[in-house]
PDB file of N, CA and C in Angstrom:
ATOM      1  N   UNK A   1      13.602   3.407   5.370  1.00 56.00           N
ATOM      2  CA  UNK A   1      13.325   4.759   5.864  1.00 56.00           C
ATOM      3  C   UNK A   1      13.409   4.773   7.389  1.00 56.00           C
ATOM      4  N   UNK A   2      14.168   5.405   7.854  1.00 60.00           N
ATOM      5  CA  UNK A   2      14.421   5.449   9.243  1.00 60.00           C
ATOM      6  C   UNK A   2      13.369   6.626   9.706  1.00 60.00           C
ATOM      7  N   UNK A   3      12.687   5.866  11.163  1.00 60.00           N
ATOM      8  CA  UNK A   3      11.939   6.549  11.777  1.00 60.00           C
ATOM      9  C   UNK A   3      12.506   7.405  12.580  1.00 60.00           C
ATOM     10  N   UNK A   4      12.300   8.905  12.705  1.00 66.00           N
ATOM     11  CA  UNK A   4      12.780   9.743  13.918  1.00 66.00           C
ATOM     12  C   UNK A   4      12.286   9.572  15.344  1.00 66.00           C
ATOM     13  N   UNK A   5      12.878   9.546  16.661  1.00 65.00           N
ATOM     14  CA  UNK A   5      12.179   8.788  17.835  1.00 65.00           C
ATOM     15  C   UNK A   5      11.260  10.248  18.327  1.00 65.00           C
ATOM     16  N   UNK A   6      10.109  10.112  18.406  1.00 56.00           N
ATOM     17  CA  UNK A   6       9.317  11.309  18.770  1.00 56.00           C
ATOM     18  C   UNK A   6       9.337  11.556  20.351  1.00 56.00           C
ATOM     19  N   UNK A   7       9.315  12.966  20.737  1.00 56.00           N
ATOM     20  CA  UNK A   7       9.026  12.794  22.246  1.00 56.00           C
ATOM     21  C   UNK A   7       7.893  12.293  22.963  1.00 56.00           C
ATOM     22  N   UNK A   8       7.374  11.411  23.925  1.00 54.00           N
ATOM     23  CA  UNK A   8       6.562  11.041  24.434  1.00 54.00           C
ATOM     24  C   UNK A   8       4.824  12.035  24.143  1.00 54.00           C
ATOM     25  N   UNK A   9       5.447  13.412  24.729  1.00 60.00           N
ATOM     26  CA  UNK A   9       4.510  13.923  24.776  1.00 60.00           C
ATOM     27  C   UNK A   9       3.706  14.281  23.261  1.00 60.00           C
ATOM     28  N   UNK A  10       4.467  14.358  22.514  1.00 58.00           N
ATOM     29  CA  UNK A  10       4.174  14.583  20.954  1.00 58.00           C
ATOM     30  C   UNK A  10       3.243  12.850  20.461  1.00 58.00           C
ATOM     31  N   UNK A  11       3.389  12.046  21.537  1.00 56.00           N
ATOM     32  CA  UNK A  11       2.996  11.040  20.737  1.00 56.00           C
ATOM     33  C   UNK A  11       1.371  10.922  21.142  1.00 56.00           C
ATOM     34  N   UNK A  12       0.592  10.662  19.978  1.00 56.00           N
ATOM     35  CA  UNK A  12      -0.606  10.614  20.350  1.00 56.00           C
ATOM     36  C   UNK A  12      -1.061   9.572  21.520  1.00 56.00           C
ATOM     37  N   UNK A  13      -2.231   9.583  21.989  1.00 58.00           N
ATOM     38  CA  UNK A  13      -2.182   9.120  22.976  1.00 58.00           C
ATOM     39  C   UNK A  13      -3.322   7.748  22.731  1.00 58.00           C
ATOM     40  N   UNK A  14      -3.406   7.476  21.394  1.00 57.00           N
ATOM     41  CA  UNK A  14      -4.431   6.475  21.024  1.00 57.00           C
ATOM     42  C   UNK A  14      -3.961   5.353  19.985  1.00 57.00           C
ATOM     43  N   UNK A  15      -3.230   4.204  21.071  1.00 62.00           N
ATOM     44  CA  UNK A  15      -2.434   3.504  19.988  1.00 62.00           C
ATOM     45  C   UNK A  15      -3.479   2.894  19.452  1.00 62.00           C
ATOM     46  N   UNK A  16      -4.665   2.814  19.421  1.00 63.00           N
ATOM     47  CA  UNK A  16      -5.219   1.829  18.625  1.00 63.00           C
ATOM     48  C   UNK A  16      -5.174   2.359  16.664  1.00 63.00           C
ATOM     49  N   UNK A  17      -4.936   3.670  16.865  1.00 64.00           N
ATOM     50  CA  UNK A  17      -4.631   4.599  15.894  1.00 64.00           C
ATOM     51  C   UNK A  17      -3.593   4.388  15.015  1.00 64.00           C
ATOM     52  N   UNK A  18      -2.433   3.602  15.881  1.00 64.00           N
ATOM     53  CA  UNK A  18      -1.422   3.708  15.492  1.00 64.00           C
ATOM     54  C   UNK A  18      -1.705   2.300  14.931  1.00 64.00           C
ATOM     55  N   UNK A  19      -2.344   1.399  15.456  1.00 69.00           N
ATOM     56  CA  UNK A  19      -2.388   0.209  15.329  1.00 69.00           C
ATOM     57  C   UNK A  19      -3.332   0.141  13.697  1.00 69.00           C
ATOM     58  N   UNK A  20      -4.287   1.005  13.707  1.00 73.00           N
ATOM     59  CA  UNK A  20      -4.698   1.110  12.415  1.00 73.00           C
ATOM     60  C   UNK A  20      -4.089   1.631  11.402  1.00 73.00           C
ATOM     61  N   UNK A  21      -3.432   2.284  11.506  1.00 73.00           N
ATOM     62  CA  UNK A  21      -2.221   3.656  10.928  1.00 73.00           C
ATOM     63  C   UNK A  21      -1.685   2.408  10.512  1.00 73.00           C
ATOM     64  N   UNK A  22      -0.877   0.995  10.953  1.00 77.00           N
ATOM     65  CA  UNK A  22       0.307  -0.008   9.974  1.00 77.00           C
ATOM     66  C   UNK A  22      -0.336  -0.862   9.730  1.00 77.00           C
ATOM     67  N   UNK A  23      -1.576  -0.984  10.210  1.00 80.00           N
ATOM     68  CA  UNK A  23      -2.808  -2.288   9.021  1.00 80.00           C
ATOM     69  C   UNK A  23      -2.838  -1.857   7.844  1.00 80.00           C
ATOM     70  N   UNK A  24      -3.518  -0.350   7.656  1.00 81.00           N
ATOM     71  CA  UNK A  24      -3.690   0.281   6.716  1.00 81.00           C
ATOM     72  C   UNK A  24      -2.280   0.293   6.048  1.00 81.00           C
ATOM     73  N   UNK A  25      -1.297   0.237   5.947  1.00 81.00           N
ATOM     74  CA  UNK A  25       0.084   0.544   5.296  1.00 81.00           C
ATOM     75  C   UNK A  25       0.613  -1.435   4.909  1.00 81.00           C
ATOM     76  N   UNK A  26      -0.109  -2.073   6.011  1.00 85.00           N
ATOM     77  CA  UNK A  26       0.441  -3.469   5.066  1.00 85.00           C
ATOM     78  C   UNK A  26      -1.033  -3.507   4.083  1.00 85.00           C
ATOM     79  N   UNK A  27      -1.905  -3.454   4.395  1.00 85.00           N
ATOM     80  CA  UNK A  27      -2.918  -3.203   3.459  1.00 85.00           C
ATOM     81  C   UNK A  27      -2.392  -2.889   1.944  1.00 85.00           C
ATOM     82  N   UNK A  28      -2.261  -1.829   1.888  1.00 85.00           N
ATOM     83  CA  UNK A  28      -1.631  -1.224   0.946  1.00 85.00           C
ATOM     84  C   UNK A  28      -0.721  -1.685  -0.115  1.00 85.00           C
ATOM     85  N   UNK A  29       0.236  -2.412   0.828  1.00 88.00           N
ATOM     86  CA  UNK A  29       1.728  -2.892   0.431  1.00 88.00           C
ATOM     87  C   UNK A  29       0.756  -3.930  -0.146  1.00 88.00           C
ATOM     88  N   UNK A  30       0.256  -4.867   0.224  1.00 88.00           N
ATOM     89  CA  UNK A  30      -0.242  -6.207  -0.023  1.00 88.00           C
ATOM     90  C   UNK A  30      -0.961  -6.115  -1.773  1.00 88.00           C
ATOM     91  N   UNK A  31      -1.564  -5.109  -1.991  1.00 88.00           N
ATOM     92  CA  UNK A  31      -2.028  -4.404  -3.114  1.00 88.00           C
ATOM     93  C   UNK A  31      -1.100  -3.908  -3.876  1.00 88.00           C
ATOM     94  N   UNK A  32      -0.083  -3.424  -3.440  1.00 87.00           N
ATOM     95  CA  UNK A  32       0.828  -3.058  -4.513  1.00 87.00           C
ATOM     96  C   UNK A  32       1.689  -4.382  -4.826  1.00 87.00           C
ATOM     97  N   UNK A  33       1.669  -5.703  -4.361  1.00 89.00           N
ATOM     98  CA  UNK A  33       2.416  -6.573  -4.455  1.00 89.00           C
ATOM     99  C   UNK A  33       1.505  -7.458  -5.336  1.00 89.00           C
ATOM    100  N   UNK A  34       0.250  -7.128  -5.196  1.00 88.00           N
ATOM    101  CA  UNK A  34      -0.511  -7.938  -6.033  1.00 88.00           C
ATOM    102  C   UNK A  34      -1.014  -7.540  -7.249  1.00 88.00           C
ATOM    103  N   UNK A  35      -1.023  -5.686  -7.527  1.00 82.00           N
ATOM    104  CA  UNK A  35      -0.811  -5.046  -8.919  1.00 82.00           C
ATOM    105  C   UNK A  35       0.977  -5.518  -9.339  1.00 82.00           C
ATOM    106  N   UNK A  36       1.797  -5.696  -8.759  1.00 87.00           N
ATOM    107  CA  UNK A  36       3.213  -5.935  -9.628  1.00 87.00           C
ATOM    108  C   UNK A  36       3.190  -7.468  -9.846  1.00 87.00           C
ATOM    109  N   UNK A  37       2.593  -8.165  -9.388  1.00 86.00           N
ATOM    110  CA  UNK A  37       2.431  -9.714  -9.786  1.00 86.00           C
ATOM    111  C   UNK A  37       1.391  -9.705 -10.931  1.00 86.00           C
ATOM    112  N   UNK A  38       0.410  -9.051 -11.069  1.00 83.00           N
ATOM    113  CA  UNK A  38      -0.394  -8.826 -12.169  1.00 83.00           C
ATOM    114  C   UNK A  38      -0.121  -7.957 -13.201  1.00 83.00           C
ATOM    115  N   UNK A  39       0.921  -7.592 -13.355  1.00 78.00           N
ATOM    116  CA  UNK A  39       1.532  -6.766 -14.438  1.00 78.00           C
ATOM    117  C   UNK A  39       3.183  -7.106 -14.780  1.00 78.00           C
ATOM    118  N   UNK A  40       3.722  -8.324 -13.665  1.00 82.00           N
ATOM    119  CA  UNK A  40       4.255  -9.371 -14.034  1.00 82.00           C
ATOM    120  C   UNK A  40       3.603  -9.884 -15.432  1.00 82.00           C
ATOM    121  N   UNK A  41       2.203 -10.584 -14.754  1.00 78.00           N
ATOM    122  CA  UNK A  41       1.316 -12.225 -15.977  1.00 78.00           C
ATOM    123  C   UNK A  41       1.279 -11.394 -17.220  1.00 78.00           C
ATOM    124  N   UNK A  42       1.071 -10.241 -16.840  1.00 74.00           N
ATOM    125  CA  UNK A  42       0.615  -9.204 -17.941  1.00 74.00           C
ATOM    126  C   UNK A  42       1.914  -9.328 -19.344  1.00 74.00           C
ATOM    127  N   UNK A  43       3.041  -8.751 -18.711  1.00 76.00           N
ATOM    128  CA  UNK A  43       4.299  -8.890 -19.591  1.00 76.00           C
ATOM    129  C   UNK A  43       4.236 -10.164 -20.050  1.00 76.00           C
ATOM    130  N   UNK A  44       4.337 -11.160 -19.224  1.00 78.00           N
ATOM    131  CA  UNK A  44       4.950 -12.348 -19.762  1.00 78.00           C
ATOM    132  C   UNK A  44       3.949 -13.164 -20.781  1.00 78.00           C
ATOM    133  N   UNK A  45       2.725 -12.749 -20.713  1.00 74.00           N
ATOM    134  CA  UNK A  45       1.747 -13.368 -21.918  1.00 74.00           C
ATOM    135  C   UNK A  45       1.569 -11.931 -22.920  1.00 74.00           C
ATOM    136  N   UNK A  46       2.989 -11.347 -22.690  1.00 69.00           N
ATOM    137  CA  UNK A  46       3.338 -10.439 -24.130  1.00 69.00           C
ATOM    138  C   UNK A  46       1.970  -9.321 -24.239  1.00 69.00           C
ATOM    139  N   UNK A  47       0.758  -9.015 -23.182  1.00 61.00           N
ATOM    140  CA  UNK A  47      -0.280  -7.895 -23.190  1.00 61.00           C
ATOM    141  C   UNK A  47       0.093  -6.414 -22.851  1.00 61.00           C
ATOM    142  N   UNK A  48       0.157  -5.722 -23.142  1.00 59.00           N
ATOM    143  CA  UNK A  48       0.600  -4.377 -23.000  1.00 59.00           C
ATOM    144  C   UNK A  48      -0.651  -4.175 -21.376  1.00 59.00           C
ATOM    145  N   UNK A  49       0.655  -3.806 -20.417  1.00 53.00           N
ATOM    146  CA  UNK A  49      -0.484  -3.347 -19.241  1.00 53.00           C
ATOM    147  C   UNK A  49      -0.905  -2.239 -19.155  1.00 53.00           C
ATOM    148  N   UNK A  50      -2.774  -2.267 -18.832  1.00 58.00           N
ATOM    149  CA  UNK A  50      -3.385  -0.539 -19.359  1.00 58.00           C
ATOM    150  C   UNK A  50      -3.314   0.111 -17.798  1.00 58.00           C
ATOM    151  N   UNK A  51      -2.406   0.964 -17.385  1.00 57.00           N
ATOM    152  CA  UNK A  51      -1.917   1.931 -16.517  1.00 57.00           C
ATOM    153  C   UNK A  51      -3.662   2.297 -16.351  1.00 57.00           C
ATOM    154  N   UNK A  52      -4.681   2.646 -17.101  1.00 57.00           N
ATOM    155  CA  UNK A  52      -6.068   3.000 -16.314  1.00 57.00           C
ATOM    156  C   UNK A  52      -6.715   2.141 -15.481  1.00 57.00           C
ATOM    157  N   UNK A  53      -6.938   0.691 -15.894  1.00 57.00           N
ATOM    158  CA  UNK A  53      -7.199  -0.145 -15.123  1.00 57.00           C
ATOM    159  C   UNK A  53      -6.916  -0.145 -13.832  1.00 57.00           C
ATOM    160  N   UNK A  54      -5.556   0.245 -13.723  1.00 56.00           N
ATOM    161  CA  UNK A  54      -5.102   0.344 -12.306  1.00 56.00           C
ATOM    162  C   UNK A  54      -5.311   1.229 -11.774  1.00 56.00           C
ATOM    163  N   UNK A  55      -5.793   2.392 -11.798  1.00 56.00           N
ATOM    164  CA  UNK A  55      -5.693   3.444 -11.119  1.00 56.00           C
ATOM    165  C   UNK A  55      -7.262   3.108 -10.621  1.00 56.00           C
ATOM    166  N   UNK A  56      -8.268   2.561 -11.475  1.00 54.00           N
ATOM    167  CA  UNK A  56      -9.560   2.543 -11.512  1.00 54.00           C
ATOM    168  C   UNK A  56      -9.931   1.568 -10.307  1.00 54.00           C
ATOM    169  N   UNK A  57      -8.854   0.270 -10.335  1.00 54.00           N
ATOM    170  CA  UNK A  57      -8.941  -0.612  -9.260  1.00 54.00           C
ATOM    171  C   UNK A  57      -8.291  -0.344  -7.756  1.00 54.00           C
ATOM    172  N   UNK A  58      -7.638   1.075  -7.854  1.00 56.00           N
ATOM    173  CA  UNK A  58      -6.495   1.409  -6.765  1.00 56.00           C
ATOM    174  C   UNK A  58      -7.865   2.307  -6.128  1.00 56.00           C
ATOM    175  N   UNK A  59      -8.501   3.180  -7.076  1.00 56.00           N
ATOM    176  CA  UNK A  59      -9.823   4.225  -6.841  1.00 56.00           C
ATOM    177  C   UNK A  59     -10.830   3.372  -5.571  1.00 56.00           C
ATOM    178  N   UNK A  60     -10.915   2.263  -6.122  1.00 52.00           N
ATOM    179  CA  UNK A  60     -11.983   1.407  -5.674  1.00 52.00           C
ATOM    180  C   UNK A  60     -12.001   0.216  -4.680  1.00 52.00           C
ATOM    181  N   UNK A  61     -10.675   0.197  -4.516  1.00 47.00           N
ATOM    182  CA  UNK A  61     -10.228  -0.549  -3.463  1.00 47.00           C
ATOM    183  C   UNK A  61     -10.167  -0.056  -1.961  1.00 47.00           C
TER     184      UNK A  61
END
């Protein structure tokens, strides 16, 4: 996804914001890499994966 280059003045003026803004987004990623590795084990020991579980652990995370 290509970023559009914003004008200076449009850019907020609190990078620590920004700096939390892509923690929070590898955060994220890191969780979705570790629900698709767990629904990997899931398939491969033949368990049907329960789609609520996850939402319940995504809720609570």
């Amino acid at each position: 996804m290509a970023v559009r280059k914003v004008p200076s003045r449009w850019r907020p003026a609190w990078p620590d914001s920004a700096r939390r803004r892509s923690s929070d987004a590898s955060r994220v990623e890191a969780f979705v890499v570790r629900c698709r590795h767990a629904i990997d084990i899931e398939k491969r020991a033949g368990r049907r994966f329960d789609s609520t579980s996850m939402s319940i652990s995504l809720s609570s995370e």
